[in-house]
Short mmCIF file of C-alpha atoms in Angstrom, two decimals:
data_model
loop_
_atom_site.label_atom_id
_atom_site.label_comp_id
_atom_site.label_asym_id
_atom_site.label_seq_id
_atom_site.Cartn_x
_atom_site.Cartn_y
_atom_site.Cartn_z
CA MET R 107 -25.72 -22.96 -0.14
CA SER R 108 -27.65 -19.81 0.55
CA LEU R 109 -27.42 -16.94 -1.92
CA LEU R 110 -26.17 -14.74 0.89
CA LYS R 111 -23.67 -17.12 2.40
CA ARG R 112 -20.06 -16.00 2.10
CA THR R 113 -16.87 -17.63 3.38
CA CYS R 114 -14.32 -15.76 5.53
CA LYS R 115 -12.04 -15.72 2.50
CA GLU R 116 -14.70 -14.01 0.38
CA VAL R 117 -15.61 -11.71 3.25
CA SER R 118 -12.08 -10.39 3.72
CA LEU R 119 -12.04 -9.34 0.05
CA LEU R 120 -15.47 -7.72 0.39
CA VAL R 121 -14.40 -5.82 3.51
CA MET R 122 -11.46 -4.39 1.64
CA GLN R 123 -13.60 -3.45 -1.38
CA ALA R 124 -16.21 -1.87 0.88
CA GLN R 125 -13.57 0.59 2.08
CA GLU R 126 -13.27 1.95 -1.43
CA LEU R 127 -16.51 1.42 -3.28
CA GLN R 128 -20.24 1.00 -2.74
CA LEU R 129 -20.94 -2.73 -2.84
CA PRO R 130 -24.15 -4.07 -4.41
CA TRP R 131 -26.92 -4.41 -1.80
CA ARG R 132 -26.72 -8.19 -1.90
CA GLU R 133 -23.05 -8.14 -0.95
CA ARG R 134 -23.65 -5.57 1.77
CA LEU R 135 -26.35 -7.78 3.23
CA ALA R 136 -24.19 -10.89 2.95
CA LEU R 137 -21.38 -9.04 4.70
CA ARG R 138 -23.61 -7.98 7.56
CA LEU R 139 -25.06 -11.48 8.01
CA HIS R 140 -21.59 -12.98 8.04
CA MET R 141 -20.36 -10.48 10.64
CA MET R 142 -23.25 -11.38 12.95
CA ALA R 143 -22.32 -15.03 12.86
CA CYS R 144 -18.51 -14.89 12.71
CA ASP R 145 -16.06 -14.13 15.54
CA ALA R 146 -12.94 -13.80 13.39
CA CYS R 147 -14.01 -11.48 10.58
CA PRO R 148 -15.06 -8.43 12.65
CA ARG R 149 -11.40 -8.27 13.70
CA ILE R 150 -10.41 -8.08 10.06
CA VAL R 151 -12.66 -5.06 9.67
CA ASP R 152 -10.77 -3.33 12.49
CA GLN R 153 -7.38 -4.41 11.23
CA LEU R 154 -7.99 -3.28 7.66
CA ALA R 155 -9.30 0.04 8.97
CA LEU R 156 -6.18 0.47 11.07
CA MET R 157 -3.99 -0.36 8.08
CA ARG R 158 -5.84 2.25 6.04
CA ARG R 159 -5.19 4.94 8.61
CA ALA R 160 -1.63 3.77 9.06
CA THR R 161 -0.95 4.09 5.33
CA GLU R 162 -2.46 7.57 5.31
CA ARG R 163 -0.16 8.56 8.12
CA TRP R 164 2.78 6.85 6.48
CA ARG R 165 2.13 8.93 3.35
CA SER R 166 2.57 12.17 5.27
CA TYR R 167 5.40 10.68 7.32
CA SER R 168 7.24 9.96 4.07
CA GLU R 169 7.02 13.67 3.21
CA ASN R 170 7.88 15.10 6.61
CA GLU R 171 10.13 12.62 8.34
CA MET B 110 22.13 27.94 -5.48
CA ALA B 111 25.01 25.87 -4.08
CA ASP B 112 23.01 25.33 -0.89
CA PHE B 113 20.04 24.34 -2.95
CA SER B 114 21.96 21.62 -4.83
CA ALA B 115 23.46 20.38 -1.57
CA GLU B 116 19.95 20.08 -0.12
CA LEU B 117 18.80 18.19 -3.21
CA GLU B 118 21.76 15.86 -2.91
CA ARG B 119 20.95 15.27 0.74
CA LEU B 120 17.34 14.33 -0.06
CA ARG B 121 18.24 12.12 -3.01
CA PRO B 122 18.55 8.83 -1.06
CA GLN B 123 15.10 9.30 0.46
CA LEU B 124 13.53 10.01 -2.92
CA LEU B 125 15.28 6.95 -4.30
CA LYS B 126 13.87 4.81 -1.52
CA TYR B 127 10.29 5.73 -2.44
CA ALA B 128 10.97 5.42 -6.16
CA ARG B 129 12.30 1.88 -5.59
CA LEU B 130 9.35 0.99 -3.39
CA GLN B 131 7.04 2.10 -6.17
CA LEU B 132 8.76 0.79 -9.29
CA ARG B 133 10.63 -2.27 -7.97
CA ASN B 134 13.25 -1.61 -10.60
CA ALA B 135 16.53 0.09 -9.73
CA ALA B 136 17.20 1.61 -13.17
CA TRP B 137 13.70 3.09 -13.56
CA ALA B 138 13.88 4.42 -10.00
CA GLU B 139 17.20 6.15 -10.75
CA ASP B 140 15.70 7.70 -13.88
CA ALA B 141 12.63 8.98 -12.05
CA VAL B 142 14.73 10.54 -9.28
CA SER B 143 17.19 12.12 -11.75
CA ASP B 144 14.25 13.60 -13.68
CA THR B 145 12.85 14.93 -10.41
CA LEU B 146 16.08 16.60 -9.37
CA LEU B 147 16.58 18.07 -12.85
CA ALA B 148 13.07 19.49 -12.79
CA ALA B 149 13.79 20.98 -9.36
CA ILE B 150 17.06 22.57 -10.49
CA GLU B 151 15.36 24.05 -13.54
CA ARG B 152 12.80 25.91 -11.49
CA PRO B 153 14.10 26.60 -7.98
CA GLN B 154 12.02 29.80 -7.93
CA THR B 155 8.82 27.76 -7.59
CA PHE B 156 10.09 26.42 -4.31
CA ALA B 157 9.04 28.78 -1.51
CA GLY B 158 10.24 27.55 1.89
CA GLN B 159 13.12 25.35 2.98
CA SER B 160 10.97 23.23 5.31
CA GLN B 161 8.67 22.36 2.43
CA LEU B 162 11.44 21.22 0.10
CA LYS B 163 10.94 17.51 0.63
CA THR B 164 7.17 17.73 0.22
CA TRP B 165 7.67 19.71 -2.98
CA LEU B 166 10.19 17.19 -4.33
CA ILE B 167 7.94 14.25 -3.49
CA GLY B 168 5.16 16.01 -5.38
CA ILE B 169 7.39 16.17 -8.47
CA LEU B 170 8.62 12.62 -7.91
CA LYS B 171 5.06 11.28 -7.90
CA HIS B 172 4.48 12.77 -11.34
CA LYS B 173 7.75 11.35 -12.62
CA LEU B 174 6.84 7.92 -11.23
CA ILE B 175 3.52 8.00 -13.04
CA ASP B 176 5.39 8.94 -16.27
CA GLN B 177 7.75 6.04 -15.65
CA ILE B 178 4.83 3.65 -15.09
CA ARG B 179 3.21 4.82 -18.35
CA ARG B 180 6.44 4.39 -20.26
CA ASN B 181 6.93 0.86 -18.94
CA SER B 182 3.32 -0.21 -18.54
CA ARG B 183 3.59 -3.12 -20.92
CA GLU B 184 6.49 -4.61 -19.02
CA LEU B 185 4.94 -3.83 -15.63
CA SER B 186 1.68 -5.61 -16.36
CA THR B 187 3.38 -8.74 -17.59
CA THR B 188 5.92 -9.21 -14.81
CA ARG B 189 5.27 -12.52 -13.18
CA GLU B 190 7.44 -12.40 -10.11
CA ASP B 191 4.53 -12.88 -7.71
CA ASP B 192 4.48 -16.18 -5.90
CA GLU B 193 1.57 -18.44 -5.03
CA PRO B 194 -1.52 -16.75 -3.57
CA ILE B 195 -1.32 -15.99 0.13
CA GLU B 196 -5.01 -16.91 0.51
CA ASP B 197 -4.04 -20.59 0.53
CA GLU B 198 -1.83 -20.01 3.55
CA LEU B 199 -4.46 -18.07 5.46
CA PHE B 200 -7.67 -19.92 4.58
CA ASP B 201 -8.50 -23.61 4.49
CA SER B 202 -10.29 -25.28 1.58
CA THR B 203 -13.71 -24.29 2.98
CA GLY B 204 -12.68 -20.63 3.16
CA HIS B 205 -12.29 -20.49 6.95
CA TRP B 206 -9.35 -18.81 8.69
CA ARG B 207 -6.65 -21.33 9.52
CA ASP B 208 -5.61 -19.08 12.41
CA GLN B 209 -8.09 -16.62 13.82
CA PRO B 210 -7.03 -12.99 13.41
CA GLN B 211 -5.64 -11.66 16.69
CA ASP B 212 -6.85 -8.63 18.57
CA TRP B 213 -4.56 -5.71 17.70
CA GLY B 214 -5.41 -3.77 20.83
CA ASP B 215 -5.41 0.02 20.87
CA PRO B 216 -4.77 1.17 17.29
CA GLU B 217 -4.04 4.76 18.33
CA HIS B 218 -1.11 3.53 20.31
CA ALA B 219 0.48 1.90 17.27
CA LEU B 220 -0.26 4.85 14.99
CA ARG B 221 1.49 7.32 17.26
CA GLN B 222 4.80 5.51 17.06
CA VAL B 223 7.50 6.32 14.56
CA ASP B 224 8.80 2.76 14.89
CA PHE B 225 5.44 1.49 13.69
CA MET B 226 5.82 3.60 10.52
CA ARG B 227 9.25 2.03 9.96
CA VAL B 228 7.81 -1.48 10.34
CA LEU B 229 5.01 -0.60 7.94
CA GLU B 230 7.54 0.68 5.42
CA ALA B 231 9.70 -2.44 5.80
CA CYS B 232 6.58 -4.59 5.28
CA VAL B 233 5.66 -2.69 2.09
CA GLU B 234 9.19 -3.33 0.88
CA LEU B 235 8.67 -7.07 1.39
CA LEU B 236 5.56 -7.21 -0.82
CA PRO B 237 6.15 -9.18 -4.02
CA GLY B 238 6.87 -6.95 -7.07
CA GLN B 239 3.54 -6.51 -8.79
CA GLN B 240 1.54 -6.47 -5.54
CA GLY B 241 3.93 -3.90 -4.14
CA ARG B 242 3.57 -1.70 -7.20
CA LEU B 243 -0.22 -1.86 -7.18
CA PHE B 244 -0.32 -1.15 -3.46
CA MET B 245 1.94 1.87 -3.90
CA MET B 246 -0.01 3.13 -6.93
CA ARG B 247 -3.20 3.05 -4.90
CA GLU B 248 -1.94 4.11 -1.47
CA TRP B 249 1.07 6.30 -2.09
CA LEU B 250 0.50 7.76 -5.55
CA GLU B 251 -3.22 7.83 -4.71
CA LEU B 252 -4.32 6.81 -8.19
CA GLU B 253 -7.96 5.80 -8.61
CA THR B 254 -8.54 2.10 -9.20
CA ASP B 255 -9.86 2.69 -12.74
CA GLU B 256 -6.73 4.72 -13.56
CA ILE B 257 -4.53 1.87 -12.36
CA CYS B 258 -6.47 -0.62 -14.49
CA LYS B 259 -6.07 1.64 -17.50
CA GLU B 260 -2.35 2.33 -17.00
CA LEU B 261 -1.48 -1.33 -16.56
CA ALA B 262 -4.21 -2.77 -18.82
CA ILE B 263 -5.52 -5.13 -16.14
CA SER B 264 -9.12 -5.97 -15.27
CA PRO B 265 -10.80 -4.53 -12.16
CA THR B 266 -11.31 -8.07 -10.82
CA ASN B 267 -7.62 -8.79 -11.17
CA LEU B 268 -6.73 -5.49 -9.52
CA TRP B 269 -8.94 -6.17 -6.49
CA VAL B 270 -7.54 -9.65 -6.04
CA MET B 271 -3.97 -8.31 -6.19
CA LEU B 272 -4.66 -5.41 -3.84
CA HIS B 273 -6.34 -7.83 -1.46
CA ARG B 274 -3.32 -10.12 -1.51
CA ALA B 275 -1.04 -7.17 -0.88
CA ARG B 276 -3.10 -6.13 2.16
CA LEU B 277 -3.30 -9.68 3.50
CA ARG B 278 0.47 -9.90 3.25
CA LEU B 279 0.92 -6.56 4.89
CA ARG B 280 -1.41 -7.63 7.66
CA GLU B 281 0.59 -10.81 8.23
CA CYS B 282 3.81 -8.85 8.30
CA LEU B 283 2.46 -6.33 10.81
CA GLN B 284 1.09 -9.15 12.93
CA LEU B 285 4.44 -10.88 12.97
CA ASN B 286 6.72 -7.88 13.34
CA TRP B 287 4.72 -5.45 15.39
CA PHE B 288 1.66 -6.85 17.08
CA SER B 289 3.31 -9.97 18.39
CA GLY B 290 6.16 -8.05 19.92
CA ALA B 291 9.24 -8.72 17.82
CA GLN B 292 10.07 -5.44 16.14
CA LEU B 293 11.65 -5.28 12.72
CA ALA B 294 12.54 -1.60 13.13
CA LYS B 295 14.76 -2.29 16.10
CA GLU B 296 17.01 -4.47 13.97
CA SER B 297 17.71 -1.90 11.28
#
């Protein structure tokens, strides 16, 4: 298996981590390569981003509802 | 002053809801909310405008919740109420998605709706204990990941795995209860 090959399972964890911290270059590269070849995982990027924004909004909703 | 205590009493159930979501323990949640209301009664002069009362109280509550987490950190980090990893349900043995993630459409549309916020809140409530706590510590208390690791004495690797599981669960719940049409909020 290639050094840069990651499964969808690994990628979904990396996507989440990438929202919060700077990943090592190898992981960033692996992530990009995976996204080019995978149909499913780019959707996870969008969904996790939406969830992030939703939680932000929920935080202020909880204070102002 | 009488009005002020009536207002506090009125907001109590909402504070309790967030305290329970965070701590997953009814007694600790009660304590944190009582401490919050006491602190508020002791210094009503620091509270400037009526409309900001809830925001101000939630600010105090967040500090009290962090105190409560510190006080009970040993117990919190050893609770084992979390079930088997959700990854096994979502991924096959080769690490591929069992079901492809669906298109969620226009995210702005969802975010504008109050009902969506209610579904999100209900989904957070359904997270297993420890995952729910970690999710709330990160997303609602806005603690840094290294602070969370320190408070609960868990490793960063463990924290990321747990946060990931929490988000995968949340994603499943949103998929089921919002994006595929059936709406949890309508039932409550």
